[in-house]
PDB file of C-alpha atoms in Angstrom:
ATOM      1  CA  UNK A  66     -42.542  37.575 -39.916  1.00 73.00           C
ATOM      2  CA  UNK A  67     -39.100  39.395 -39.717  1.00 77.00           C
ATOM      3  CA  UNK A  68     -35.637  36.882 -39.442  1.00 78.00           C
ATOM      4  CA  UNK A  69     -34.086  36.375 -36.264  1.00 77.00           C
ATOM      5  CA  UNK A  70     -30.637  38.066 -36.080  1.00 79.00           C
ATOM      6  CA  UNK A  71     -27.820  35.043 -36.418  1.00 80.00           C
ATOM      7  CA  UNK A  72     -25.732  34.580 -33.248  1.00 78.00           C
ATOM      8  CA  UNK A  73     -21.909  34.576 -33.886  1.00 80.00           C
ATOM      9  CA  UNK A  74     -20.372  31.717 -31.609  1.00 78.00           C
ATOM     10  CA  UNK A  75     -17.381  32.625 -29.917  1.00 80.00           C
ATOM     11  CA  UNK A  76     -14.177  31.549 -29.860  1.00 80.00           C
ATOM     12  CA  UNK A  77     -12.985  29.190 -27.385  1.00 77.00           C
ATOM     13  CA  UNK A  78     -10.085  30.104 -25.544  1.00 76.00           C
ATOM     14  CA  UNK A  79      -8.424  27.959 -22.681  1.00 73.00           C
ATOM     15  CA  UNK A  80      -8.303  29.564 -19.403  1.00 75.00           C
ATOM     16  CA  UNK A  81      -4.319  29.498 -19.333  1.00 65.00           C
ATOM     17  CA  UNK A  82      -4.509  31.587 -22.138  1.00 59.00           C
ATOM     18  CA  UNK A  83      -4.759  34.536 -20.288  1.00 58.00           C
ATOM     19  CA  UNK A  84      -2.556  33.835 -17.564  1.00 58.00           C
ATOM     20  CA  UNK A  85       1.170  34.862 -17.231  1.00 56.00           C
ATOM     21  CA  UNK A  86       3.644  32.800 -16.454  1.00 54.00           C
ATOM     22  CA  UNK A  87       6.127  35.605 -15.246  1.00 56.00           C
ATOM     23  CA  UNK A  88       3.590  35.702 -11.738  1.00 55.00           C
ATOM     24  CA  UNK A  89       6.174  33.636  -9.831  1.00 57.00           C
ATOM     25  CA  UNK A  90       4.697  30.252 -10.387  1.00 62.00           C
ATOM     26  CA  UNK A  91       6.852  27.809 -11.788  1.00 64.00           C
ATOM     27  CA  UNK A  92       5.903  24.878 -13.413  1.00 76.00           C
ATOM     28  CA  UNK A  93       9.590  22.689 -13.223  1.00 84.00           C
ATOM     29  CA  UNK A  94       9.155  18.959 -12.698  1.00 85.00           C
ATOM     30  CA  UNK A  95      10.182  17.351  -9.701  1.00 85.00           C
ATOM     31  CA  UNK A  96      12.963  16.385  -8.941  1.00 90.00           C
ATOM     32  CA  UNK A  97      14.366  12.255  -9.393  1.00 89.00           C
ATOM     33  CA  UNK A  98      14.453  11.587  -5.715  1.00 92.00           C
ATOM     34  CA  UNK A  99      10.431  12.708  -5.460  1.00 92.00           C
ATOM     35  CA  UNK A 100       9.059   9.019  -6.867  1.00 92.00           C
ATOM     36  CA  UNK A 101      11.913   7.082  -5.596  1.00 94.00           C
ATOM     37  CA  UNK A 102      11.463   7.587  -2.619  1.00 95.00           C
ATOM     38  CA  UNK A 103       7.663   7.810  -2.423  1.00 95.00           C
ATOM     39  CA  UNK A 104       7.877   4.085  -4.448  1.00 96.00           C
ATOM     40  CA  UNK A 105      10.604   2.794  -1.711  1.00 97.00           C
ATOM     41  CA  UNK A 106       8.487   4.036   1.492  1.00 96.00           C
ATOM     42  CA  UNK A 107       5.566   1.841  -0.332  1.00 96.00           C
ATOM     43  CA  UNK A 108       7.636  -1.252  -0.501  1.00 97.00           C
ATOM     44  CA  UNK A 109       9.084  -0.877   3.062  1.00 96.00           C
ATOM     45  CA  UNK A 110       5.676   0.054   5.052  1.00 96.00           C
ATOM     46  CA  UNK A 111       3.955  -3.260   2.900  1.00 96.00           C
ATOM     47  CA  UNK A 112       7.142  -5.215   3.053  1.00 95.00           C
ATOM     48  CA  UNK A 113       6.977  -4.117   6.759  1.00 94.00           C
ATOM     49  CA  UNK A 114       3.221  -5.247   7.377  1.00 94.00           C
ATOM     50  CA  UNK A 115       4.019  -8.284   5.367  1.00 94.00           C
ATOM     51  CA  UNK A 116       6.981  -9.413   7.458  1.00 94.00           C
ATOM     52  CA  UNK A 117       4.776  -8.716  10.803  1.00 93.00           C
ATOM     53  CA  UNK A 118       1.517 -10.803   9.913  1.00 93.00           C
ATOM     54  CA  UNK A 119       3.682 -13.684   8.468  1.00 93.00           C
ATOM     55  CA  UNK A 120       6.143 -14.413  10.896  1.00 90.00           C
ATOM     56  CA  UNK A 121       3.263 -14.458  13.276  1.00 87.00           C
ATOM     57  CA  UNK A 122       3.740 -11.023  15.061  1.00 83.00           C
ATOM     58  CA  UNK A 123       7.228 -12.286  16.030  1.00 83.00           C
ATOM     59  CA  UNK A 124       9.274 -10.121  13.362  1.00 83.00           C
ATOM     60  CA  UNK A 125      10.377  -7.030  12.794  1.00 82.00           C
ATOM     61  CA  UNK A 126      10.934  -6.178  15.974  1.00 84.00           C
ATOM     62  CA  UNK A 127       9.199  -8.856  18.427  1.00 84.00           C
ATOM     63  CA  UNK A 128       9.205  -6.085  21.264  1.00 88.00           C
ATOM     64  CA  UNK A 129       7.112  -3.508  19.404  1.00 88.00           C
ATOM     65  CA  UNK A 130       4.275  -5.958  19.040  1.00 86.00           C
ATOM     66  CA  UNK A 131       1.313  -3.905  17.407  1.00 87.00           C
ATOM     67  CA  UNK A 132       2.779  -0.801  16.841  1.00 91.00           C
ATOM     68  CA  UNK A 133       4.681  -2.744  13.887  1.00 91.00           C
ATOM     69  CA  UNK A 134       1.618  -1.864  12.312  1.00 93.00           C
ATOM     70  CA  UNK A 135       2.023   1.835  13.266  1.00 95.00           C
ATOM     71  CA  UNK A 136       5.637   1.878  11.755  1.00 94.00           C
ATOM     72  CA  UNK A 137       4.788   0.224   8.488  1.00 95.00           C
ATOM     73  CA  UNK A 138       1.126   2.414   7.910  1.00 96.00           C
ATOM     74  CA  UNK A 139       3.638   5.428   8.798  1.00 97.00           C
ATOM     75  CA  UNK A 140       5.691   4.663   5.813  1.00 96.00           C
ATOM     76  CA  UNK A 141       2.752   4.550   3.456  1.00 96.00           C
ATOM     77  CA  UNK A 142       1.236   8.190   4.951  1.00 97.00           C
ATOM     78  CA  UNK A 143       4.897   8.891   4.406  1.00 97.00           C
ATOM     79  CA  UNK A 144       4.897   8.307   0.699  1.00 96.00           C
ATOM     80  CA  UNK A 145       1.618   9.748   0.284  1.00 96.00           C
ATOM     81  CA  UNK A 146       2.585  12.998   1.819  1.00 95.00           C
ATOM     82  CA  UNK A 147       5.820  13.009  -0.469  1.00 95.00           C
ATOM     83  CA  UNK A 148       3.499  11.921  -3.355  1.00 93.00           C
ATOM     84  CA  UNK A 149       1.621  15.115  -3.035  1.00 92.00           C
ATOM     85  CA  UNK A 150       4.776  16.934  -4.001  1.00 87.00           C
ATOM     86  CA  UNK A 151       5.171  15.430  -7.122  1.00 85.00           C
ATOM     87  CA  UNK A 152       4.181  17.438 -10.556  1.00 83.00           C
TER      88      UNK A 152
END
């Protein structure tokens, strides 16, 4: 019975490899101000929600009365949205 021809394996090659980076997109990091603030919105909209179910619905602003919860939820879709710029 005749030998099977041997398959060569071939090489890997990431699929970067054969991209270009002169196409326009750049790669730069964000800048400082991207997690800052994305980190500070977090602490406001939970310090904000906090605040509201402790001081029995009285604080931040007694007037507002459930849409506190609007204001501090806001903040977090806030920092998510400026999250998503982050690299």
């Amino acid at each position: 019975m005749p030998k099977s021809r041997v398959r060569k394996k071939k090489v890997y090659s990431s699929p970067g490899a054969g991209r270009s980076t002169t196409s326009g997109e750049s790669y730069e990091p964000s800048p400082m101000w991207v997690p800052i603030t994305a980190v500070a919105l977090i602490v406001i909209g939970i310090g904000w929600l906090t605040l509201f179910y402790l001081s029995g619905m009285a604080y931040p602003v007694d007037s507002w009365g459930y849409w506190n919860l609007a204001v501090g939820f806001s903040c977090m879709v806030a920092a998510l949205l400026v999250l998503s710029k982050w690299r």
